[in-house]
Short mmCIF file of C-alpha atoms and ligand atoms in Angstrom, two decimals:
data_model
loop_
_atom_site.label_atom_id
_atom_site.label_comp_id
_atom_site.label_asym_id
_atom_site.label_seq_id
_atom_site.Cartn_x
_atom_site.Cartn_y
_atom_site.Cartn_z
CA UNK A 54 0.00 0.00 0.00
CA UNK A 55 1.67 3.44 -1.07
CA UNK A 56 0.41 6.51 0.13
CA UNK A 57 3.10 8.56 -1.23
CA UNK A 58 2.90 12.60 -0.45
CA UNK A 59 -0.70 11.55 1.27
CA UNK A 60 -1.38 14.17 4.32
CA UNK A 61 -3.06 12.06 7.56
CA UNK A 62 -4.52 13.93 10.66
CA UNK A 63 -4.52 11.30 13.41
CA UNK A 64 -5.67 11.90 16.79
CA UNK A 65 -4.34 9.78 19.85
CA UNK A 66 -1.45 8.88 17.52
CA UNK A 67 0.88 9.65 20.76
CA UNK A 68 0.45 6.39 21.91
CA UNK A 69 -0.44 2.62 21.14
CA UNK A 70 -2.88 2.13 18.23
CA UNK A 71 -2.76 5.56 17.02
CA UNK A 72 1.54 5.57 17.31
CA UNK A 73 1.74 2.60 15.07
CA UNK A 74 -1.06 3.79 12.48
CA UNK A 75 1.31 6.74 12.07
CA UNK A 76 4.39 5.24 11.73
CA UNK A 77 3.03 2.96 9.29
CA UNK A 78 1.56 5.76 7.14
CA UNK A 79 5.07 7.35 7.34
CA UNK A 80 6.40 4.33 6.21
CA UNK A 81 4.13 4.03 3.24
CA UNK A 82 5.31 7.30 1.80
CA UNK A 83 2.79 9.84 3.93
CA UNK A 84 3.35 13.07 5.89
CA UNK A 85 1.22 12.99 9.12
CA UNK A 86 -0.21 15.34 12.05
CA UNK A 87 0.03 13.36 15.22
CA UNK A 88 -2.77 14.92 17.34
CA UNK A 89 -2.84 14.39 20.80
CA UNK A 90 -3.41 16.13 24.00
CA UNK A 91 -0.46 14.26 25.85
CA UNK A 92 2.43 16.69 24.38
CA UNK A 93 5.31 14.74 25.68
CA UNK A 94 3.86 11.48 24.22
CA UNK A 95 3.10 12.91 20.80
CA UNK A 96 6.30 14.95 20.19
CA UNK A 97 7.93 10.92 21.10
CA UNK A 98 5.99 9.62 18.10
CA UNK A 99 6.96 12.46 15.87
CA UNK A 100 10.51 11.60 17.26
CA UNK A 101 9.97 8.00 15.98
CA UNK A 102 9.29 9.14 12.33
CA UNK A 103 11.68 11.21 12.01
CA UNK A 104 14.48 9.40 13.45
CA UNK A 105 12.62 6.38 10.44
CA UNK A 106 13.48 9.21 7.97
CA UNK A 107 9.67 10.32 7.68
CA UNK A 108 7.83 13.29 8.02
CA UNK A 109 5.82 14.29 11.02
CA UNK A 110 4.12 17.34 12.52
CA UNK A 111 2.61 17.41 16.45
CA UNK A 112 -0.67 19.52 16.93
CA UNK A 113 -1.48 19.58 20.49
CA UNK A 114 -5.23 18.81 20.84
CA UNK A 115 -8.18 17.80 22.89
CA UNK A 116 -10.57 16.32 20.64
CA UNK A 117 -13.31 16.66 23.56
CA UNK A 118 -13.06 20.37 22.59
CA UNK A 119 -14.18 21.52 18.94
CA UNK A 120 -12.48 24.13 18.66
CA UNK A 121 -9.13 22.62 18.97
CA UNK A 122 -9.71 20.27 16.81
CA UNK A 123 -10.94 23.08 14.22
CA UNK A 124 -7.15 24.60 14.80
CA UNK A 125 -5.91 20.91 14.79
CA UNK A 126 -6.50 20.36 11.18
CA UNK A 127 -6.32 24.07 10.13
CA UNK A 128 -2.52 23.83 11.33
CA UNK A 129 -2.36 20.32 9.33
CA UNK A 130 -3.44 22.46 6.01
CA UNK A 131 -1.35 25.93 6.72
CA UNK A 132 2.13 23.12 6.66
CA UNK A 133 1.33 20.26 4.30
CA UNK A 134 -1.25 22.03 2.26
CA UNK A 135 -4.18 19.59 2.19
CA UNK A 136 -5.89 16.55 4.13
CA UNK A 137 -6.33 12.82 2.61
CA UNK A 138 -7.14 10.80 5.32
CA UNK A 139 -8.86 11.66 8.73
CA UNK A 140 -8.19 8.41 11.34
CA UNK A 141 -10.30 9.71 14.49
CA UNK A 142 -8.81 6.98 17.32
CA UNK A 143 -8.57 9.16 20.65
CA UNK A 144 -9.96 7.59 23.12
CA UNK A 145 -10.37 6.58 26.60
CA UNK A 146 -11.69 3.46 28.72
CA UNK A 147 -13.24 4.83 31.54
CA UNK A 148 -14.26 3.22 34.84
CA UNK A 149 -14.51 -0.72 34.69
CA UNK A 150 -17.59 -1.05 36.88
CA UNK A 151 -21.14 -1.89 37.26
CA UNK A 152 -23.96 -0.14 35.63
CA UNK A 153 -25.35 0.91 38.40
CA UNK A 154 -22.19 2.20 39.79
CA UNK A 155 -21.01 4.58 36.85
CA UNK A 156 -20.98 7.93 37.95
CA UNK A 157 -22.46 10.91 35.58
CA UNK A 158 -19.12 12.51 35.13
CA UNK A 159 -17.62 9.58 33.65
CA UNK A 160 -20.38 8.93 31.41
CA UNK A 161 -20.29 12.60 30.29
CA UNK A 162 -16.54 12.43 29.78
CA UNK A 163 -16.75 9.09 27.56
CA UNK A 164 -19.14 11.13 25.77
CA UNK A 165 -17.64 14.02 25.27
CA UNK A 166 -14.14 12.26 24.05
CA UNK A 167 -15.23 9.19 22.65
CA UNK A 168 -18.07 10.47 20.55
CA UNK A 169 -17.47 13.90 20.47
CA UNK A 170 -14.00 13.71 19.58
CA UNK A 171 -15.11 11.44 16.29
CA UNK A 172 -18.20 13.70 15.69
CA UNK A 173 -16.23 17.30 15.39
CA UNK A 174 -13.06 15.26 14.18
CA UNK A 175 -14.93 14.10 11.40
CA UNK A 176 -16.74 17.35 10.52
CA UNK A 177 -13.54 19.48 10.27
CA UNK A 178 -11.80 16.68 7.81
CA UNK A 179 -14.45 16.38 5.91
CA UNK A 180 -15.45 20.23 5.61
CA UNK A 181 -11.76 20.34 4.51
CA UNK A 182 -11.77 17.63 2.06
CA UNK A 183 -15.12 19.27 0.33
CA UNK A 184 -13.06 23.00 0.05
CA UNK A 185 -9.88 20.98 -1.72
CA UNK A 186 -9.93 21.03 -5.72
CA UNK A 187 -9.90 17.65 -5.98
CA UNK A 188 -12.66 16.69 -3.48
CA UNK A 189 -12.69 12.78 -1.83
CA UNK A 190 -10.25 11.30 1.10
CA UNK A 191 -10.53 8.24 3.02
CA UNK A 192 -11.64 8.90 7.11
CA UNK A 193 -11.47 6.12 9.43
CA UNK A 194 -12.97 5.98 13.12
CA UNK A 195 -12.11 3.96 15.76
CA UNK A 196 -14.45 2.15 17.28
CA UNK A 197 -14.19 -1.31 19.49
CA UNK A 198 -15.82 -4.69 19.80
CA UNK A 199 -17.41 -2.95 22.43
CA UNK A 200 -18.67 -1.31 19.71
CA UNK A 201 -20.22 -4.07 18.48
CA UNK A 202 -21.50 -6.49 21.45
CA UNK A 203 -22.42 -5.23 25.41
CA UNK A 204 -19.41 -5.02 27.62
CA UNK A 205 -20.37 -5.51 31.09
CA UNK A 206 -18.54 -3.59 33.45
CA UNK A 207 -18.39 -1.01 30.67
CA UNK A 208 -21.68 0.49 29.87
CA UNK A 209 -20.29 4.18 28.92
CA UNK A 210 -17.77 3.00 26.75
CA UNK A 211 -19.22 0.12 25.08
CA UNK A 212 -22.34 2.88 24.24
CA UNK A 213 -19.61 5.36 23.10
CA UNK A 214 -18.48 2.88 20.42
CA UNK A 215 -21.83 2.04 19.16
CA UNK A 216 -22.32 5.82 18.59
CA UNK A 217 -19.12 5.84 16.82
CA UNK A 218 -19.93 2.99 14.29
CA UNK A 219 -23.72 5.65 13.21
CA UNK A 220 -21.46 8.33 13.05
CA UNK A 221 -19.62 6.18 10.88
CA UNK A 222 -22.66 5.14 8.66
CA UNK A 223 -24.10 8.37 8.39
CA UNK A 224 -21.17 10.18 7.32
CA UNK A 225 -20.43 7.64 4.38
CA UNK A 226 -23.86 7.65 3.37
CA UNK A 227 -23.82 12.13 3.48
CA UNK A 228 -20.69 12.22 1.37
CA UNK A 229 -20.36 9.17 -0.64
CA UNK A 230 -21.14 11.76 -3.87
CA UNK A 231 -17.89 12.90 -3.12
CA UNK A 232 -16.13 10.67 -2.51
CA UNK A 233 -15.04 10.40 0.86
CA UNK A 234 -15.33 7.46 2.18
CA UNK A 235 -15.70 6.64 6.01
CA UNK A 236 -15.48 3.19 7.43
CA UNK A 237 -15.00 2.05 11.45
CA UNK A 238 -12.76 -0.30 12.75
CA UNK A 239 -13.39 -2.41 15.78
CA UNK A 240 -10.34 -4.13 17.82
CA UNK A 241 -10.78 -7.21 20.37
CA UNK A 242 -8.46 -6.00 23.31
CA UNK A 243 -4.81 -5.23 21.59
CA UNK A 244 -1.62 -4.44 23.69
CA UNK A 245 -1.50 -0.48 24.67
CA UNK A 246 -1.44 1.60 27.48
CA UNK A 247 -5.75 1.63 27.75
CA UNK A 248 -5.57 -2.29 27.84
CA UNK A 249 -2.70 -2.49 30.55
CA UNK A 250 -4.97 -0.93 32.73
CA UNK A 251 -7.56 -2.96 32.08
CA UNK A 252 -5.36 -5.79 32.71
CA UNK A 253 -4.34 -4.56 36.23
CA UNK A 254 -7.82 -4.62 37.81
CA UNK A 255 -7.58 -8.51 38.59
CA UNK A 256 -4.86 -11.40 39.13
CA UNK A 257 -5.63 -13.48 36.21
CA UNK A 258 -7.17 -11.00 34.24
CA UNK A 259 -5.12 -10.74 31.04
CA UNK A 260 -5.57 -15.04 30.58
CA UNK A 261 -9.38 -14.90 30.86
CA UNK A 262 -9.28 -11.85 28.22
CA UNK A 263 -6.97 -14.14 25.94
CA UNK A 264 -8.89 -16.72 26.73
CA UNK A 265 -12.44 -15.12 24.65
CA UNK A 266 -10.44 -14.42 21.63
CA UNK A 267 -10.10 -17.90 18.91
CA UNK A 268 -6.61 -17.15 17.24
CA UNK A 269 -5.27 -17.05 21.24
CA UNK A 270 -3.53 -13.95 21.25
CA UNK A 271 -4.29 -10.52 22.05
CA UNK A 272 -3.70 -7.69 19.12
CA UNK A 273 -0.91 -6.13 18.29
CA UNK A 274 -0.91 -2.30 17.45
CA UNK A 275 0.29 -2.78 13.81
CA UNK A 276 -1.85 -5.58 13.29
CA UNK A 277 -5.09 -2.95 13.75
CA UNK A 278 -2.39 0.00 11.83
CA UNK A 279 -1.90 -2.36 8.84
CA UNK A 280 -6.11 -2.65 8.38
CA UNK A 281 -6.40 0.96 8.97
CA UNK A 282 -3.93 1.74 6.16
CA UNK A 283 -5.81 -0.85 3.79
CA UNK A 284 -8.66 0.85 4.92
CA UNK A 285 -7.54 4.19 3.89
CA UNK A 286 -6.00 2.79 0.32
CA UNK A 287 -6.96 3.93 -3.27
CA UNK A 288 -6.94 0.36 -4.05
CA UNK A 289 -9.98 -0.06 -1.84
CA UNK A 290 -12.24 2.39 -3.40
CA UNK A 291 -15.29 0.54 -3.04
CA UNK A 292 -15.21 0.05 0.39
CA UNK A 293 -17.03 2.42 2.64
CA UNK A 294 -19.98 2.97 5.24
CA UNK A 295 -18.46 -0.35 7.33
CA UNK A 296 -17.53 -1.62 10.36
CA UNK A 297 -14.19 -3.72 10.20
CA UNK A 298 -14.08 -6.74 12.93
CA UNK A 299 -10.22 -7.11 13.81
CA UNK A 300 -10.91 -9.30 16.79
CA UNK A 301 -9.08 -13.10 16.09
CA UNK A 302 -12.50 -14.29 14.82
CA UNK A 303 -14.38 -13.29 18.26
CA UNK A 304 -17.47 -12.64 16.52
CA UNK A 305 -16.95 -15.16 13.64
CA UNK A 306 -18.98 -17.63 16.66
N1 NAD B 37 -6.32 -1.34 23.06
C1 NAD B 37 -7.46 -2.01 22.88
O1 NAD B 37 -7.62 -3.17 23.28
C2 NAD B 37 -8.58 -1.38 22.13
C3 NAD B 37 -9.63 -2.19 21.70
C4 NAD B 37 -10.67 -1.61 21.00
C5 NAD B 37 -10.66 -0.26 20.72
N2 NAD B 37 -9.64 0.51 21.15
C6 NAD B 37 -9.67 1.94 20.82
O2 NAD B 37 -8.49 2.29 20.15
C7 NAD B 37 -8.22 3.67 20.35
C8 NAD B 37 -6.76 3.84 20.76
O3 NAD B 37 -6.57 3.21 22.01
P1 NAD B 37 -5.18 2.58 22.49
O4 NAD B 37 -5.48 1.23 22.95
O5 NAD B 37 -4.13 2.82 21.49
O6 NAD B 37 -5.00 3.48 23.82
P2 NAD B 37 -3.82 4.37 24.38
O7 NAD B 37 -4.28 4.78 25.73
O8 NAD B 37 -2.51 3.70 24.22
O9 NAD B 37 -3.83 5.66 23.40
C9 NAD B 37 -4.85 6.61 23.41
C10 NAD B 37 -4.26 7.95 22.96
O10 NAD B 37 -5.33 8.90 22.90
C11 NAD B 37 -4.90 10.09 23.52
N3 NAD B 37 -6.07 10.81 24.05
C12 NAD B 37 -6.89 10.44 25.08
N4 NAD B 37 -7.82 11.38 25.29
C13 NAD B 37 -7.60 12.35 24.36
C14 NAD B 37 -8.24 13.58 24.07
N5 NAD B 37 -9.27 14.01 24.80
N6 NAD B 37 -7.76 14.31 23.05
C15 NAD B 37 -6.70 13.89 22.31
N7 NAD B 37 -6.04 12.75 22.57
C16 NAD B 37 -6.49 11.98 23.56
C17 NAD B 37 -3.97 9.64 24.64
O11 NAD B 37 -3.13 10.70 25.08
C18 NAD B 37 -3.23 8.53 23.96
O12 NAD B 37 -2.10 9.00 23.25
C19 NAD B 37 -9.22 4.15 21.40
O13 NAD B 37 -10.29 4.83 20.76
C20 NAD B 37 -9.71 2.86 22.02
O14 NAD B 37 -11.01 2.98 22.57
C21 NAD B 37 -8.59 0.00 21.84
#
C-alpha cells in the first residue's frame, strides 16, 4: 500500500494504536499530524518518524473540545497544504464497573471524548476535504468490539463505540457523492497503554481476556495499523460505510 505525499490527521497517535497507524503511514510514503493532547507522548511519536526518515508534525489537541480540533486540522493544512485521510482513534476506557455504579461525570466524559472527539473530528476533515480542488479522502474511526457487542462492566464505553460505528454510517452515506469514504474499525483488546490498565484490575485477568479471543492472542498495534492503512487505500475504493471486525475471529462464533 503506497500513500506517497498523502497528508493524515490522526488523533491519539501519541500512543499505542494511534503511534503505530502513524508510523506505518510514514512508512508508506505519507506526511502525518500526530494529534494528541499528551504533548510529551506525541512529540515521542513524531521523534519515531523522524528518526525512520519520515515526516511528522505534532498539533497539540483535545478532541473533547471543537475548537481545537478546528485549529488541529487548520494547522495540518497551513504546513502540508491539504488533508487525505482523517483516522479519528482518541480515546479513553473509563471506569470498569457496574452499571449501576457509573458515575455521571464519567459517562459525560466518555461522551464528550469518545463520541465527540469522532463527531467534530470528522466534521472538520471532511469540511476540509469538500473545500480541496480535488474533493474525496478516506476517514477512518475507531471504534471497538465494544462497539459491536455489550461489555459488562463497561456500559459508557461500550455505548460510546456504538455511537461511533452511526457516526460512521451516516457520514459515508452524506458524502459518498464525493467521494469520501468513512469506514470504522473495531479491535478485540490489543496491547496499549488503555488495555494495561484494564489488565491490572484482577490477578488473572489478562488469561481470561486471551482466553475469549479464537486465534489465542491478544492484538498487536500494527496488526489494527496495517487494516487501517488498507482501509484508507486507493486500491480499496469501493469500500465504505463499514464496520471492520479485527478481533481473532471473536465474533466469527
Ligand atoms: N487497546 C485495545 O484493546 C482497544 C480495543 C478496542 C478499541 N480501542 C480503541 O483504540 C483507540 C486507541 O486506544 P489505544 O489502545 O491505542 O490506547 P492508548 O491509551 O494507548 O492511546 C490513546 C491515545 O489517545 C490520547 N487521548 C486520550 N484522550 C484524548 C483527548 N481528549 N484528546 C486527544 N487525545 C487523547 C492519549 O493521550 C493517547 O495517546 C481508542 O479509541 C480505544 O477505545 C482499543
Amino acid at each position: 500500500m503506497k500513500f506517497t505525499d498523502q497528508i493524515v490527521f490522526i488523533t491519539g497517535a501519541g500512543s499505542g494504536i494511534g503511534r503505530a497507524t502513524a508510523l506505518a503511514f510514514t512508512k508508506a510514503g505519507a506526511r502525518v499530524a500526530v494529534a494528541d493532547v499528551n504533548e510529551t507522548s506525541g512529540r515521542e511519536t513524531v521523534d519515531l518518524i523522524q528518526r525512520a526518515g519520515g515526516d511528522a508534525l505534532f498539533v497539540a489537541c483535545n478532541v473533547a473540545d471543537p475548537v481545537q480540533i478546528e485549529a488541529a486540522v487548520r494547522q495540518t493544512v497551513a504546513t502540508y497544504g491539504r488533508l487525505d485521510v482523517g483516522i479519528n482513534n482518541a480515546g479513553i476506557g473509563g471506569a470498569f464497573a457496574r452499571f449501576t455504579d457509573q458515575t455521571p461525570d464519567d459517562f459525560n466524559q466518555m461522551m464528550a471524548v469518545n463520541v465527540g472527539g469522532v463527531f467534530y473530528g470528522m466534521q472538520h476533515q471532511i469540511r476540509q476535504m469538500l473545500a480541496q480542488d480535488r474533493p474525496g479522502g478516506a476517514i477512518v474511526n475507531v471504534s471497538s468490539i465494544a462497539g459491536i457487542r455489550g461489555m459488562p462492566m463497561g456500559a459508557p464505553y461500550s455505548a460510546s463505540k456504538h455511537a461511533v460505528i452511526g457516526l460512521t454510517k451516516t457520514a459515508a452515506l452524506e458524502y459518498v457523492r464525493q467521494r469520501i469514504r468513512v469506514n470504522a474499525i473495531c479491535p478485540v483488546y490489543t496491547h496499549s497503554a488503555m488495555v494495561d490498565d484494564l489488565i491490572n484490575t484482577a490477578p488473572g485477568m489478562e488469561e481470561r481476556m486471551r482466553r475469549m479471543i479464537p486465534l489465542g492472542r491478544f492484538g498487536q498495534p500494527d496488526d489494527i495499523a496495517q487494516a487501517i492503512l488498507w482501509l484508507c487505500s486507493d486500491e480499496n475504493s469501493f469500500y465504505t460505510g463499514q464496520a471492520l471486525h479485527m478481533d481473532g475471529g471473536l465474533t466469527a462464533g
